[in-house]
mmCIF file of C-alpha atoms in Angstrom:
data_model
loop_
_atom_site.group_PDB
_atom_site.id
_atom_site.type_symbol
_atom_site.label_atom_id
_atom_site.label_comp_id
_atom_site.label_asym_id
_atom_site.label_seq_id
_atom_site.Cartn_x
_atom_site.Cartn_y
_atom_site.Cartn_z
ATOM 1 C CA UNK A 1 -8.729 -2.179 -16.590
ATOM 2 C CA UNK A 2 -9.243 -4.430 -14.195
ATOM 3 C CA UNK A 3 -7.020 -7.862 -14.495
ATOM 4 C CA UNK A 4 -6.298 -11.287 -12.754
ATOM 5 C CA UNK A 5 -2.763 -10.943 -11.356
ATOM 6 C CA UNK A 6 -2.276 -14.353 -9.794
ATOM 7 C CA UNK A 7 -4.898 -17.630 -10.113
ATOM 8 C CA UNK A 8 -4.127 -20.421 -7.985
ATOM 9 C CA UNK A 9 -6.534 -23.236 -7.411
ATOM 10 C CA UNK A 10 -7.609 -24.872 -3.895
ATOM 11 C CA UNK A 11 -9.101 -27.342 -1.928
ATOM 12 C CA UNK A 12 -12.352 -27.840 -2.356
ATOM 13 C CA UNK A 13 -13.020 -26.104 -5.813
ATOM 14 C CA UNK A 14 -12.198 -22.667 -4.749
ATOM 15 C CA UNK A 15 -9.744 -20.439 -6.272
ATOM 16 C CA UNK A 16 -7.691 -17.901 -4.801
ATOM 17 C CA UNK A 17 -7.650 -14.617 -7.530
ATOM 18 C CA UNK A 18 -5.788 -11.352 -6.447
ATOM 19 C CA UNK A 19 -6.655 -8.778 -8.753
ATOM 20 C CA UNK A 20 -5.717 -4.954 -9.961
ATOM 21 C CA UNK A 21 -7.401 -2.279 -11.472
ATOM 22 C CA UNK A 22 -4.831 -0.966 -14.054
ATOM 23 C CA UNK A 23 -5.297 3.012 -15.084
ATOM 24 C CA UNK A 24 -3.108 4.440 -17.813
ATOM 25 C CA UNK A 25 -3.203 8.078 -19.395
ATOM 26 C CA UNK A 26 -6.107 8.695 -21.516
ATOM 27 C CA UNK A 27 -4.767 7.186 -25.482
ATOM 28 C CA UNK A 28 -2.157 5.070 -24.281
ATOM 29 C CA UNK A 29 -2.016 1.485 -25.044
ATOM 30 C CA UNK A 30 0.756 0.355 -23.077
ATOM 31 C CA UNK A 31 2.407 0.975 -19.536
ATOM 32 C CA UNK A 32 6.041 1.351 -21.434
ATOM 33 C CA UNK A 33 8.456 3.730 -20.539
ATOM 34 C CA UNK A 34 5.827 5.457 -18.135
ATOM 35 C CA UNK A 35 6.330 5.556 -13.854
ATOM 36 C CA UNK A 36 4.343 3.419 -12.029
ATOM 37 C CA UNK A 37 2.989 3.676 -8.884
ATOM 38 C CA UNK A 38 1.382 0.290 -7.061
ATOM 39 C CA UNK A 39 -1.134 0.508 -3.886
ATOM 40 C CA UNK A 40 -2.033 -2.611 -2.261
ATOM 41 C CA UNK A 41 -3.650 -3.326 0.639
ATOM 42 C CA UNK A 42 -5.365 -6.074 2.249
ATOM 43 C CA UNK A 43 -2.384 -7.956 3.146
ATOM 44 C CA UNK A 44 -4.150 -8.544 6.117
ATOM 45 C CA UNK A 45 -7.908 -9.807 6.054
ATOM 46 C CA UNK A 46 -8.913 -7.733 9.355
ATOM 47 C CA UNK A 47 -7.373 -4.395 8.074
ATOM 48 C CA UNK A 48 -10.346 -3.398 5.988
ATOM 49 C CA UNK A 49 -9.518 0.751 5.605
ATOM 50 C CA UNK A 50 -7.536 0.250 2.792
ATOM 51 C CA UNK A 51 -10.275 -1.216 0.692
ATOM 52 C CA UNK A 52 -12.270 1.971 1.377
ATOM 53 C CA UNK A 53 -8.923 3.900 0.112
ATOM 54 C CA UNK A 54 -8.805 1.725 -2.768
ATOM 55 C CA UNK A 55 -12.421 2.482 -3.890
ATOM 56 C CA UNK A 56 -11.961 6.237 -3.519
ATOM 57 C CA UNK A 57 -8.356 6.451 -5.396
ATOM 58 C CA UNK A 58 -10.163 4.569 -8.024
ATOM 59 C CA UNK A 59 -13.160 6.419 -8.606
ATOM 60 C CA UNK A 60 -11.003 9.930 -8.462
ATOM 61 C CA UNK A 61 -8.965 8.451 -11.631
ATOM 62 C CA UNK A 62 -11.236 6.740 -13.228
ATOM 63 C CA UNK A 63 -13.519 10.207 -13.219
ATOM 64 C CA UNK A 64 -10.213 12.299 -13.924
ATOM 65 C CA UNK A 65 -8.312 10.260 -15.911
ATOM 66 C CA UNK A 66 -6.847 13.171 -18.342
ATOM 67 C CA UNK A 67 -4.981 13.870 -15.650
ATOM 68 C CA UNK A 68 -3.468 10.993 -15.099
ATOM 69 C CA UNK A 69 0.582 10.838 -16.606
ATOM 70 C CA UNK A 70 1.947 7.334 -14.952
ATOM 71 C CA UNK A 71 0.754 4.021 -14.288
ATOM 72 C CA UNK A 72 -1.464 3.738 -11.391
ATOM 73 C CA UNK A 73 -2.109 -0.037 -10.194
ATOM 74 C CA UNK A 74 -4.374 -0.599 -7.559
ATOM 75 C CA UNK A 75 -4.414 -3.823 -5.284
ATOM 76 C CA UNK A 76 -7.316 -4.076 -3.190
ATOM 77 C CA UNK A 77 -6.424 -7.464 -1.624
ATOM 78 C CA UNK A 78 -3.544 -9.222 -1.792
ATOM 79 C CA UNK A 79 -5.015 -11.215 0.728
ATOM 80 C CA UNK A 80 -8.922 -12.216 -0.669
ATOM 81 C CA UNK A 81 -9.344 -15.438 0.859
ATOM 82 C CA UNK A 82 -8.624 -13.834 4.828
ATOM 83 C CA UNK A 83 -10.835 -10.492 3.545
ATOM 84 C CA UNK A 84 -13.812 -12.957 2.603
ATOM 85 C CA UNK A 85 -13.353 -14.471 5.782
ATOM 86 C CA UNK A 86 -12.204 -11.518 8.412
ATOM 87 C CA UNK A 87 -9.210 -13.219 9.457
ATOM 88 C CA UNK A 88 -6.141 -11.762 9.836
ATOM 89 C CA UNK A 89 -3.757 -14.509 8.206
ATOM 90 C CA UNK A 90 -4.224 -16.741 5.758
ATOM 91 C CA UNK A 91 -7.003 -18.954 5.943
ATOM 92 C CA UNK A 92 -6.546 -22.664 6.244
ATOM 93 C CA UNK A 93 -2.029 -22.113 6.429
ATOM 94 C CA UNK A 94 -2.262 -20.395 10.113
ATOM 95 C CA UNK A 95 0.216 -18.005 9.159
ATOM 96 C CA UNK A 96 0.761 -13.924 8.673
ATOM 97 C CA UNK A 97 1.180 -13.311 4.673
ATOM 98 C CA UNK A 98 3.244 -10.399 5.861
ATOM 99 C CA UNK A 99 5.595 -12.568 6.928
ATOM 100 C CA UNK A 100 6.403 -14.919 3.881
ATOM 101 C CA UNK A 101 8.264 -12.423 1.114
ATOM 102 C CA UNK A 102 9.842 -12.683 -0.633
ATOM 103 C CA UNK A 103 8.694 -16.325 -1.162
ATOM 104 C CA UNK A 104 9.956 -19.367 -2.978
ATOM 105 C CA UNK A 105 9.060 -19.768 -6.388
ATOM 106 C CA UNK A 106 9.304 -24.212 -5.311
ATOM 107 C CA UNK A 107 7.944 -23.775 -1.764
ATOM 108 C CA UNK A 108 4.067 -24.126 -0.599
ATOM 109 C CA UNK A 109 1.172 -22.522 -2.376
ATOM 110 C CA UNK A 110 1.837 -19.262 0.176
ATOM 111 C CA UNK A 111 5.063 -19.043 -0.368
ATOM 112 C CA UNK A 112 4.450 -19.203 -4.387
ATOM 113 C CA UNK A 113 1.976 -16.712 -4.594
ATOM 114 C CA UNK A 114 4.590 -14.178 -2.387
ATOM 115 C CA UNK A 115 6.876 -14.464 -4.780
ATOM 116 C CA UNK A 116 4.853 -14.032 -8.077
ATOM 117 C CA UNK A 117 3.535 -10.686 -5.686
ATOM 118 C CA UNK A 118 7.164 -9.604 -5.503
ATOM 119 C CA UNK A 119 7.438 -10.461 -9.346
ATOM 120 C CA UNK A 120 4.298 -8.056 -10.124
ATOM 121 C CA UNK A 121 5.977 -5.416 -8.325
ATOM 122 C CA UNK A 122 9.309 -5.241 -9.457
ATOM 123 C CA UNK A 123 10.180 -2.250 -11.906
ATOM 124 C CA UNK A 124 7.765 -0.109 -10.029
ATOM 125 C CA UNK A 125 8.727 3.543 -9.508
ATOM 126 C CA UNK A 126 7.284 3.405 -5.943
ATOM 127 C CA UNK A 127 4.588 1.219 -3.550
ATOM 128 C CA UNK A 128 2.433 2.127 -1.240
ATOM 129 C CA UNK A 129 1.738 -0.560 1.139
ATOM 130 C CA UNK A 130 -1.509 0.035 3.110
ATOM 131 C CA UNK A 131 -2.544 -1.119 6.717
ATOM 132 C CA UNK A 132 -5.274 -0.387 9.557
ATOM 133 C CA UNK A 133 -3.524 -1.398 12.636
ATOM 134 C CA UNK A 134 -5.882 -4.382 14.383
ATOM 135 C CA UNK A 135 -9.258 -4.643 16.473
ATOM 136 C CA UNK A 136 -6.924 -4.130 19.743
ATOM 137 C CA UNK A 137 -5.006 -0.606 18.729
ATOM 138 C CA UNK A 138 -6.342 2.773 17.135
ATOM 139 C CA UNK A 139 -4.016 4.736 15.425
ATOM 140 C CA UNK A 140 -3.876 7.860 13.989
ATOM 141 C CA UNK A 141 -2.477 8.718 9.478
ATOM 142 C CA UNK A 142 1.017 7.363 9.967
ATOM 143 C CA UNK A 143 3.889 6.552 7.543
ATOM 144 C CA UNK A 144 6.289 3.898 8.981
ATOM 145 C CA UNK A 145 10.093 3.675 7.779
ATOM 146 C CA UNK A 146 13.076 1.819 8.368
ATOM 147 C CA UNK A 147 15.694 4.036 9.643
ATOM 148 C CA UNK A 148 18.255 2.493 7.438
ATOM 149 C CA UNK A 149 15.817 4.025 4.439
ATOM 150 C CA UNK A 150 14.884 6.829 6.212
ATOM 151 C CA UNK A 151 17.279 9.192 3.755
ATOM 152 C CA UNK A 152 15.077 7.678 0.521
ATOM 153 C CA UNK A 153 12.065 7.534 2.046
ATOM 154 C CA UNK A 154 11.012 10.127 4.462
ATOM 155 C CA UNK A 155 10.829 13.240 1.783
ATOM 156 C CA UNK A 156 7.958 11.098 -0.234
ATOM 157 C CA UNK A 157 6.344 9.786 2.954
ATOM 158 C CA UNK A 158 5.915 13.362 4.544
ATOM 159 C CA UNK A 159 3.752 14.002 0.700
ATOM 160 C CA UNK A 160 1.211 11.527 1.856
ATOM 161 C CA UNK A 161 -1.028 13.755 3.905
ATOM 162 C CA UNK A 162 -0.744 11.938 7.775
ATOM 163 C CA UNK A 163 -0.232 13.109 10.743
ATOM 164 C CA UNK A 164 3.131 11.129 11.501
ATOM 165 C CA UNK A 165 5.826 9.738 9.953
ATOM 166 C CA UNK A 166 7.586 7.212 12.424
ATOM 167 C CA UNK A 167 10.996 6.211 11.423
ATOM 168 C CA UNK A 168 11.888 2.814 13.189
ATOM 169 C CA UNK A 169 15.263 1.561 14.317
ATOM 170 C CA UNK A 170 16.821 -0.894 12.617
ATOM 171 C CA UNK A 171 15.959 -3.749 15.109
ATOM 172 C CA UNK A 172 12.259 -3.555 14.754
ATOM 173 C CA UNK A 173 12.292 -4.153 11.129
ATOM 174 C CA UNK A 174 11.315 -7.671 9.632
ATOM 175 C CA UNK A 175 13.011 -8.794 6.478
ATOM 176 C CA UNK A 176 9.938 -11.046 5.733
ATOM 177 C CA UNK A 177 7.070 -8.193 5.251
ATOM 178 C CA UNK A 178 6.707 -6.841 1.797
ATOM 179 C CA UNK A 179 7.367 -3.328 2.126
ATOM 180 C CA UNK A 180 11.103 -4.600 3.360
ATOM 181 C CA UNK A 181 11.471 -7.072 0.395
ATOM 182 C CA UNK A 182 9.999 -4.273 -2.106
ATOM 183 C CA UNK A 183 13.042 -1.653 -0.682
ATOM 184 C CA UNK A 184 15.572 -4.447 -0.805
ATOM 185 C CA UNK A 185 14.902 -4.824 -4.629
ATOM 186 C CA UNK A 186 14.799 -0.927 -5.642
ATOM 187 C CA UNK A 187 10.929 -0.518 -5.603
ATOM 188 C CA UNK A 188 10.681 2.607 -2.886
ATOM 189 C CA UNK A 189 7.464 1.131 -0.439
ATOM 190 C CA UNK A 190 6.048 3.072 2.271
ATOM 191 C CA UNK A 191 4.226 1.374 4.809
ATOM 192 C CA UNK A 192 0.615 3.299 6.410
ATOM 193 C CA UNK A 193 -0.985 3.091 9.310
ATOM 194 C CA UNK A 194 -4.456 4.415 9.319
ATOM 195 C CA UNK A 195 -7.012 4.152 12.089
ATOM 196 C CA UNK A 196 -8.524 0.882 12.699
ATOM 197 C CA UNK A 197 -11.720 0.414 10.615
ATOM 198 C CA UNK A 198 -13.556 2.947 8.423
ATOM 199 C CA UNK A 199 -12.807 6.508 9.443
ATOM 200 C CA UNK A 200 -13.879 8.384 6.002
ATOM 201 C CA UNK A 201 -11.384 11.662 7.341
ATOM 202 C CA UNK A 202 -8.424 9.263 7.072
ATOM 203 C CA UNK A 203 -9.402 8.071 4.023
ATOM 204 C CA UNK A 204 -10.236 10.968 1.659
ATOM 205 C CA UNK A 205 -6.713 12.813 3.271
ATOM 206 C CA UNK A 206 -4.796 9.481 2.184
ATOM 207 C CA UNK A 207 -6.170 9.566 -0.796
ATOM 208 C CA UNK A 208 -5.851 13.420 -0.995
ATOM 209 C CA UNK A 209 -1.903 12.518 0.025
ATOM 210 C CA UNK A 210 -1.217 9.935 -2.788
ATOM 211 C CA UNK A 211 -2.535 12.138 -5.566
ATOM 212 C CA UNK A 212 -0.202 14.586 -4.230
ATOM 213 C CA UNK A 213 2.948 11.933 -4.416
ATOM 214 C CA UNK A 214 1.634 11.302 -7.861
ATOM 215 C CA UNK A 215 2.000 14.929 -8.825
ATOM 216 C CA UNK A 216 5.539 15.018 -7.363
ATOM 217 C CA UNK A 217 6.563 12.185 -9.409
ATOM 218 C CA UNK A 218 4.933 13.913 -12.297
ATOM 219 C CA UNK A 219 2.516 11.172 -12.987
ATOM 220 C CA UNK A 220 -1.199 13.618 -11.806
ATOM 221 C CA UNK A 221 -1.997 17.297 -12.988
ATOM 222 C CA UNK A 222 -4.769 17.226 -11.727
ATOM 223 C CA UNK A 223 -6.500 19.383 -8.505
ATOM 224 C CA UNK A 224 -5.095 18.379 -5.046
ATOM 225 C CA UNK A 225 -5.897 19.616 -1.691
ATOM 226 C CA UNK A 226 -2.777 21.206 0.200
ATOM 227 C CA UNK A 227 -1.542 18.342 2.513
ATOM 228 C CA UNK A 228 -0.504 18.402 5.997
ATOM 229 C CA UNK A 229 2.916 18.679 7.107
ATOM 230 C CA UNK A 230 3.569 15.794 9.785
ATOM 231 C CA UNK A 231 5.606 15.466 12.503
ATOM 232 C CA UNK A 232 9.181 13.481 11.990
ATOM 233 C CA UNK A 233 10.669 11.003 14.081
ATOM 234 C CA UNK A 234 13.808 10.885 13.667
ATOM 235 C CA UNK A 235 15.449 12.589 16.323
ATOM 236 C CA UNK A 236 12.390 12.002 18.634
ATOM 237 C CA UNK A 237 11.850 8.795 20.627
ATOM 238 C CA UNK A 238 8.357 6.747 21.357
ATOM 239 C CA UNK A 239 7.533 5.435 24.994
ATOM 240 C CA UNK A 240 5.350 2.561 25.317
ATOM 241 C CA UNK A 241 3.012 1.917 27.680
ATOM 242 C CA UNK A 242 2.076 -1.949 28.192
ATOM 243 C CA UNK A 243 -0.778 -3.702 31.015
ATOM 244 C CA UNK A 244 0.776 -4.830 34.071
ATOM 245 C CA UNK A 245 -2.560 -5.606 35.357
ATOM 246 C CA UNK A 246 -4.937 -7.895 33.447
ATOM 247 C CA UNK A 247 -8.434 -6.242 33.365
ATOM 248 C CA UNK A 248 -10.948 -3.133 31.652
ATOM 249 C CA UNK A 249 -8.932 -0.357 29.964
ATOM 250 C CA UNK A 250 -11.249 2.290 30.225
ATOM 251 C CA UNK A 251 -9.272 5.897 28.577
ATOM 252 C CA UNK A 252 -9.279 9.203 30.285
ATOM 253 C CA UNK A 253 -8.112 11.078 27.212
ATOM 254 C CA UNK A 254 -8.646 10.904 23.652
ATOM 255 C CA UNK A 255 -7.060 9.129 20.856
ATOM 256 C CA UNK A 256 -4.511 11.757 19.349
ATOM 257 C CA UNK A 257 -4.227 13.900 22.135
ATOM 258 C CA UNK A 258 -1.101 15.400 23.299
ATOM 259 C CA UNK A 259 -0.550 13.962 27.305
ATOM 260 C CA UNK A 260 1.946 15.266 30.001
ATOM 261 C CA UNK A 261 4.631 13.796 31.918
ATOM 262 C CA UNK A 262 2.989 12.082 34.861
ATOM 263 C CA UNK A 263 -0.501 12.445 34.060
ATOM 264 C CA UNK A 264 -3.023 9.616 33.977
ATOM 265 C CA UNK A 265 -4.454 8.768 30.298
ATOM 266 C CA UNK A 266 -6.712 5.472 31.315
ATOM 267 C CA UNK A 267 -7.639 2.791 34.282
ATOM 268 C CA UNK A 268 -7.239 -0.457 33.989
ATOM 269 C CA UNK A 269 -10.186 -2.009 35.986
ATOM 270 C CA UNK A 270 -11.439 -4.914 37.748
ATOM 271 C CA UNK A 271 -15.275 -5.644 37.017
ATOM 272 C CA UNK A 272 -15.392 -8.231 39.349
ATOM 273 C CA UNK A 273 -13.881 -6.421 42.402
ATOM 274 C CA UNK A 274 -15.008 -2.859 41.522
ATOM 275 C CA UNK A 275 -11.249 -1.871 41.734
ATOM 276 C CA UNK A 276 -8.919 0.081 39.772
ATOM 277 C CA UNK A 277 -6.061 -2.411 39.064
ATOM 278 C CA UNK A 278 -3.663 0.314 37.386
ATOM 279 C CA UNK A 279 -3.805 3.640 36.380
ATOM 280 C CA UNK A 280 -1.875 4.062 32.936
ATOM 281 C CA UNK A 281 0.972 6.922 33.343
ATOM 282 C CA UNK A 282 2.663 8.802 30.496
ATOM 283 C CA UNK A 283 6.419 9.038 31.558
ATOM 284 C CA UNK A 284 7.058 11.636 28.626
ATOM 285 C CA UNK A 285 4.980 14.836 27.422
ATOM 286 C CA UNK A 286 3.828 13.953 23.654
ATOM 287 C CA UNK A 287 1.554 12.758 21.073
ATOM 288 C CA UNK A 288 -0.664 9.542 22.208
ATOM 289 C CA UNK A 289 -0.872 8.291 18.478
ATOM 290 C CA UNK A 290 -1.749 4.824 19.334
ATOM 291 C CA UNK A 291 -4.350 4.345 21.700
ATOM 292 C CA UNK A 292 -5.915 0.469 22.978
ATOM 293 C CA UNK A 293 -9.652 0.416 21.340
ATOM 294 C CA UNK A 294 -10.241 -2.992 22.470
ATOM 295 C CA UNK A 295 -10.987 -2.716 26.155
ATOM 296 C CA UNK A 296 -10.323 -6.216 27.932
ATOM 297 C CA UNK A 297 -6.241 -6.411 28.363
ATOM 298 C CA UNK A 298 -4.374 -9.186 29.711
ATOM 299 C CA UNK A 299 -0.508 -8.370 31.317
ATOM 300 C CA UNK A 300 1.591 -7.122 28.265
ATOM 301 C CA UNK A 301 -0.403 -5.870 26.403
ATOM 302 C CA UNK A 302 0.025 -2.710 24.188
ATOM 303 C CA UNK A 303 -1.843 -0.195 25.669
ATOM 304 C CA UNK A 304 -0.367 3.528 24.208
ATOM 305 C CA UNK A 305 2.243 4.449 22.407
ATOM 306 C CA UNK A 306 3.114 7.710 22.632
ATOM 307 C CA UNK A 307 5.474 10.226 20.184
ATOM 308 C CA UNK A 308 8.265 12.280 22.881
ATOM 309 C CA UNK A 309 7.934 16.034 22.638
ATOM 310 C CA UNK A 310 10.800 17.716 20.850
ATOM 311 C CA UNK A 311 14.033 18.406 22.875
ATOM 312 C CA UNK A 312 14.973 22.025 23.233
#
């Protein structure tokens, strides 16, 4: 059942519409007393994996809905207007929508619509909060958590079917995104990483993965794939490797590869001079599970981050 979840009007004659698709167990009329589950995406309007998610999870229940035993709420885009347009933030406002929650019910037309999101959400069992990294970064199927959630979280984000579940310190979390503002209020929200645009593998495991959270929770009986067991963060530290050298990145390894202390995993090169400007050096022996996809670099930026093999 697909429904209009917020309607705001703008400039212009346009109208900005975020919409669900609403699945409930086969002769049920109302959502009452069941768990729900809510996946959104398109948060931001260059991530565009989760849409492909979104279209799989809903065909797999729509097809199977007998098996379905919660409330399954789908968001494709929560951000339509920067999805029409391929922009990251919100169009015409210059700013990040993941940076606005929870909102203000009297603020600007942004700020409204964040809080009538955070209003939607509330009462949920659990949210799923999909992303697809940028054009600069690949990553590979990641759950991200906030250490100081980390003992709520981590047991349903290691159902999900990645390869990683990275549990951040305390100082990298932002109190304006939505997964924090979900968690603040009671509604458990796991934040993915997948890839960068389309990769069907990531998709159909993620999808695979949140059919097996919903059979945890007891809300799917239906078939699921056995998922794989990632790798856990949390007594494991990530080294990041940044440009000091403006130029071409041009990788020596591939994305998702384990590296070794010392060893070379890309050039950074200078077309004009036909010299190699730095050569990119893990300091630690791990998992490379973000990788720069976007070749030019200027000085700073992100070019790896990379997972520290377990202590022994």
């Amino acid at each position: 059942m697909i429904e209009d979840v917020i309607k705001v009007k703008m400039p212009v004659g346009e109208s900005l519409v975020i919409r669900k698709n609403r699945h409930l167990p086969d002769n049920v009329a109302s959502a009452e007393g069941l768990k729900r589950l809510c996946v959104v995406s398109g948060i931001h309007g260059d991530e565009l994996e989760g849409q492909y998610i979104c279209y799989l999870l809903n065909k797999v229940v729509r097809e199977k809905s007998e098996h379905l035993k919660g409330v399954l709420d789908v968001y494709p885009a929560l951000n339509p207007m920067g999805i029409d347009t391929i922009q990251r933030g919100f169009p015409g406002f210059d700013l990040d929508m993941n940076r606005i929650f929870p909102g203000r019910t009297d603020g600007a037309a942004t700020e409204w619509v964040a809080s009538k999101l955070i209003q939607e959400f509330k009462g949920a069992e659990m949210a799923i909060d999909i992303h697809a990294s940028n054009i600069f970064l690949r990553e590979i199927p990641q759950v991200r958590v906030n250490i100081n959630t980390a003992d709520k979280l981590v047991k349903y984000a290691s159902m999900l079917d990645v390869d990683f579940v990275w549990v951040h310190q305390a100082s990298t979390v932002l109190e304006s995104t939505l997964a924090y503002s979900l968690n603040s209020i009671g509604v458990k929200t796991l934040v993915v990483e997948a890839g960068m645009r389309i990769t069907q593998d990531y998709c159909q495991r993620l999808v695979n993965g949140i059919l097996n959270l919903m059979q945890n929770l007891g809300m799917w009986d239906g078939p699921v794939q056995p998922v794989k067991q990632p790798i856990v963060s949390l007594d494991r530290s990530v080294s990041f490797v940044n440009a000091e050298e403006p130029g071409v990145f041009v990788p020596t390894v591939r994305h998702s590869d384990n590296v070794r202390r010392g060893e070379i995993f890309g050039r950074i090169v200078d077309a004009l001079s036909g010299e190699v400007r730095q050569e990119c050096v893990s300091e630690v022996d791990g998992l490379l599970f973000t990788l720069r996809e976007y070749p030019i670099v200027n000085k700073g930026s992100l070019i790896a981050r990379i997972l520290q093999e377990e202590r022994r």
